[in-house]
Amino acid sequence: MVQDIGAKLRAQGRRMTPQRQRVLDAVASLAHATPDDVVAAVAEDGGPPLAPSTVYRALDALESLGAVGHTHLDHRAPTYHLADHADHVHLVCRGCGRVDQCNREAAEEFVGNVLRSTGFVADVTHMAIHGWCSECARQQ
């Protein structure tokens, strides 16, 4: 995957810099991480310090190449993940804040209904569904 990213960068006249590699490694190790989480992980990886703006630009560059993606779990900062990790839908509990996931296939009927009624092709891997986990639902 990293070799493919390097090739895509070179095709655009850019390159896989050590900074981008460190950001990509941090996203891979954290799974779901806010930009601030990535900044903190890069600060602790043993490499030279990186400005937060460098990390944000690296995230943007890696996302434009399809190497990473992001999801909005709430109204705050997005969480980043490797692009090949976008195989599920996020479930965010409004009671305890826990984040679970279910297979993307669980939302296929919804996606089909949206397509049939509007012609819109929904990408549910970019969103989070808010509700209540089974434990919080029992308490309500």
CSV table of C-alpha atoms in Angstrom, one decimal:
chain,number,residue,atom,x,y,z
A,1,MET,CA,0.0,0.0,0.0
A,2,VAL,CA,2.8,2.5,0.9
A,3,GLN,CA,4.5,1.8,-2.4
A,4,ASP,CA,1.2,2.6,-4.2
A,5,ILE,CA,1.0,5.8,-2.3
A,6,GLY,CA,4.5,6.7,-3.2
A,7,ALA,CA,3.8,6.0,-6.8
A,8,LYS,CA,0.6,8.2,-6.7
A,9,LEU,CA,2.5,11.0,-5.1
A,10,ARG,CA,5.3,10.8,-7.8
A,11,ALA,CA,2.7,10.8,-10.5
A,12,GLN,CA,1.4,14.2,-9.2
A,13,GLY,CA,5.0,15.5,-8.9
A,14,ARG,CA,5.1,15.0,-5.2
A,15,ARG,CA,6.8,12.5,-3.0
A,16,MET,CA,6.4,10.4,0.1
A,17,THR,CA,8.3,12.6,2.6
A,18,PRO,CA,9.4,11.3,6.0
A,19,GLN,CA,6.8,13.6,7.5
A,20,ARG,CA,4.0,12.0,5.5
A,21,GLN,CA,5.3,8.5,6.3
A,22,ARG,CA,5.2,9.3,10.0
A,23,VAL,CA,1.7,10.6,9.7
A,24,LEU,CA,0.6,7.6,7.8
A,25,ASP,CA,2.2,5.3,10.4
A,26,ALA,CA,0.5,7.1,13.2
A,27,VAL,CA,-2.9,6.8,11.5
A,28,ALA,CA,-2.3,3.1,10.9
A,29,SER,CA,-1.4,2.5,14.6
A,30,LEU,CA,-4.2,4.6,16.0
A,31,ALA,CA,-7.0,3.2,13.8
A,32,HIS,CA,-9.5,6.1,14.5
A,33,ALA,CA,-7.7,9.3,15.4
A,34,THR,CA,-8.4,13.0,15.4
A,35,PRO,CA,-5.8,15.3,13.9
A,36,ASP,CA,-4.7,16.2,17.4
A,37,ASP,CA,-4.3,12.5,18.2
A,38,VAL,CA,-2.1,12.1,15.2
A,39,VAL,CA,-0.1,15.2,16.2
A,40,ALA,CA,0.5,13.7,19.6
A,41,ALA,CA,1.4,10.2,18.2
A,42,VAL,CA,3.9,11.8,15.8
A,43,ALA,CA,5.4,13.9,18.6
A,44,GLU,CA,6.1,10.6,20.5
A,45,ASP,CA,7.4,8.5,17.7
A,46,GLY,CA,11.1,9.4,18.2
A,47,GLY,CA,11.4,11.5,15.1
A,48,PRO,CA,12.1,15.2,14.9
A,49,PRO,CA,9.3,17.5,16.0
A,50,LEU,CA,6.6,18.3,13.4
A,51,ALA,CA,4.4,21.4,13.5
A,52,PRO,CA,0.7,20.6,13.8
A,53,SER,CA,0.2,22.4,10.4
A,54,THR,CA,2.6,19.9,8.8
A,55,VAL,CA,0.6,17.0,10.2
A,56,TYR,CA,-2.7,18.5,8.9
A,57,ARG,CA,-1.2,19.1,5.4
A,58,ALA,CA,0.1,15.5,5.4
A,59,LEU,CA,-3.4,14.2,6.3
A,60,ASP,CA,-4.9,16.3,3.5
A,61,ALA,CA,-2.3,15.0,1.0
A,62,LEU,CA,-2.8,11.4,2.1
A,63,GLU,CA,-6.6,11.7,1.9
A,64,SER,CA,-6.4,13.2,-1.6
A,65,LEU,CA,-4.5,10.1,-2.7
A,66,GLY,CA,-7.0,7.8,-1.1
A,67,ALA,CA,-4.6,6.5,1.5
A,68,VAL,CA,-6.6,7.7,4.4
A,69,GLY,CA,-10.2,8.7,5.0
A,70,HIS,CA,-12.1,10.4,7.7
A,71,THR,CA,-15.4,10.0,9.5
A,72,HIS,CA,-17.3,12.5,11.5
A,73,LEU,CA,-18.3,10.7,14.7
A,74,ASP,CA,-19.7,13.9,16.2
A,75,HIS,CA,-19.6,17.7,15.6
A,76,ARG,CA,-16.0,18.0,16.6
A,77,ALA,CA,-12.9,17.0,14.7
A,78,PRO,CA,-13.1,14.2,12.2
A,79,THR,CA,-11.4,10.9,12.9
A,80,TYR,CA,-8.9,9.5,10.4
A,81,HIS,CA,-8.3,5.9,9.4
A,82,LEU,CA,-6.6,4.0,6.7
A,83,ALA,CA,-8.7,4.0,3.6
A,84,ASP,CA,-8.9,0.2,3.5
A,85,HIS,CA,-10.4,0.4,6.9
A,86,ALA,CA,-13.6,2.0,5.6
A,87,ASP,CA,-15.5,-1.3,5.6
A,88,HIS,CA,-17.9,-0.5,8.4
A,89,VAL,CA,-20.4,2.0,9.8
A,90,HIS,CA,-19.7,3.8,13.0
A,91,LEU,CA,-22.4,3.6,15.8
A,92,VAL,CA,-22.1,6.3,18.4
A,93,CYS,CA,-24.0,6.0,21.7
A,94,ARG,CA,-25.6,9.3,22.8
A,95,GLY,CA,-25.7,8.0,26.4
A,96,CYS,CA,-22.2,6.8,27.2
A,97,GLY,CA,-20.3,8.0,24.1
A,98,ARG,CA,-19.1,4.5,23.2
A,99,VAL,CA,-18.2,4.0,19.5
A,100,ASP,CA,-19.0,0.6,18.0
A,101,GLN,CA,-19.2,-0.5,14.4
A,102,CYS,CA,-21.2,-2.8,12.2
A,103,ASN,CA,-20.5,-4.1,8.7
A,104,ARG,CA,-21.3,-1.8,5.9
A,105,GLU,CA,-23.6,-4.5,4.5
A,106,ALA,CA,-26.0,-3.7,7.4
A,107,ALA,CA,-26.8,-0.4,5.8
A,108,GLU,CA,-27.3,-1.7,2.2
A,109,GLU,CA,-31.1,-1.5,2.5
A,110,PHE,CA,-30.8,2.1,3.5
A,111,VAL,CA,-28.4,2.9,0.7
A,112,GLY,CA,-30.7,1.1,-1.8
A,113,ASN,CA,-33.7,3.1,-0.5
A,114,VAL,CA,-31.9,6.4,-0.9
A,115,LEU,CA,-30.8,5.5,-4.4
A,116,ARG,CA,-34.3,4.4,-5.5
A,117,SER,CA,-36.0,7.5,-4.1
A,118,THR,CA,-33.4,10.2,-4.9
A,119,GLY,CA,-30.8,8.7,-7.3
A,120,PHE,CA,-28.2,9.6,-4.7
A,121,VAL,CA,-25.5,7.0,-4.1
A,122,ALA,CA,-24.8,7.2,-0.3
A,123,ASP,CA,-21.4,6.4,1.2
A,124,VAL,CA,-22.2,5.3,4.7
A,125,THR,CA,-18.5,4.7,5.6
A,126,HIS,CA,-18.0,8.4,5.9
A,127,MET,CA,-20.8,8.8,8.5
A,128,ALA,CA,-21.7,7.8,12.0
A,129,ILE,CA,-25.1,6.7,13.2
A,130,HIS,CA,-26.1,8.1,16.5
A,131,GLY,CA,-28.4,6.3,18.9
A,132,TRP,CA,-28.1,4.3,22.1
A,133,CYS,CA,-26.0,1.2,22.8
A,134,SER,CA,-27.9,-1.8,24.2
A,135,GLU,CA,-26.8,-1.0,27.7
A,136,CYS,CA,-27.9,2.7,27.6
A,137,ALA,CA,-31.1,1.7,25.7
A,138,ARG,CA,-32.1,-0.6,28.6
A,139,GLN,CA,-31.6,2.2,31.1
A,140,GLN,CA,-33.9,4.5,29.3
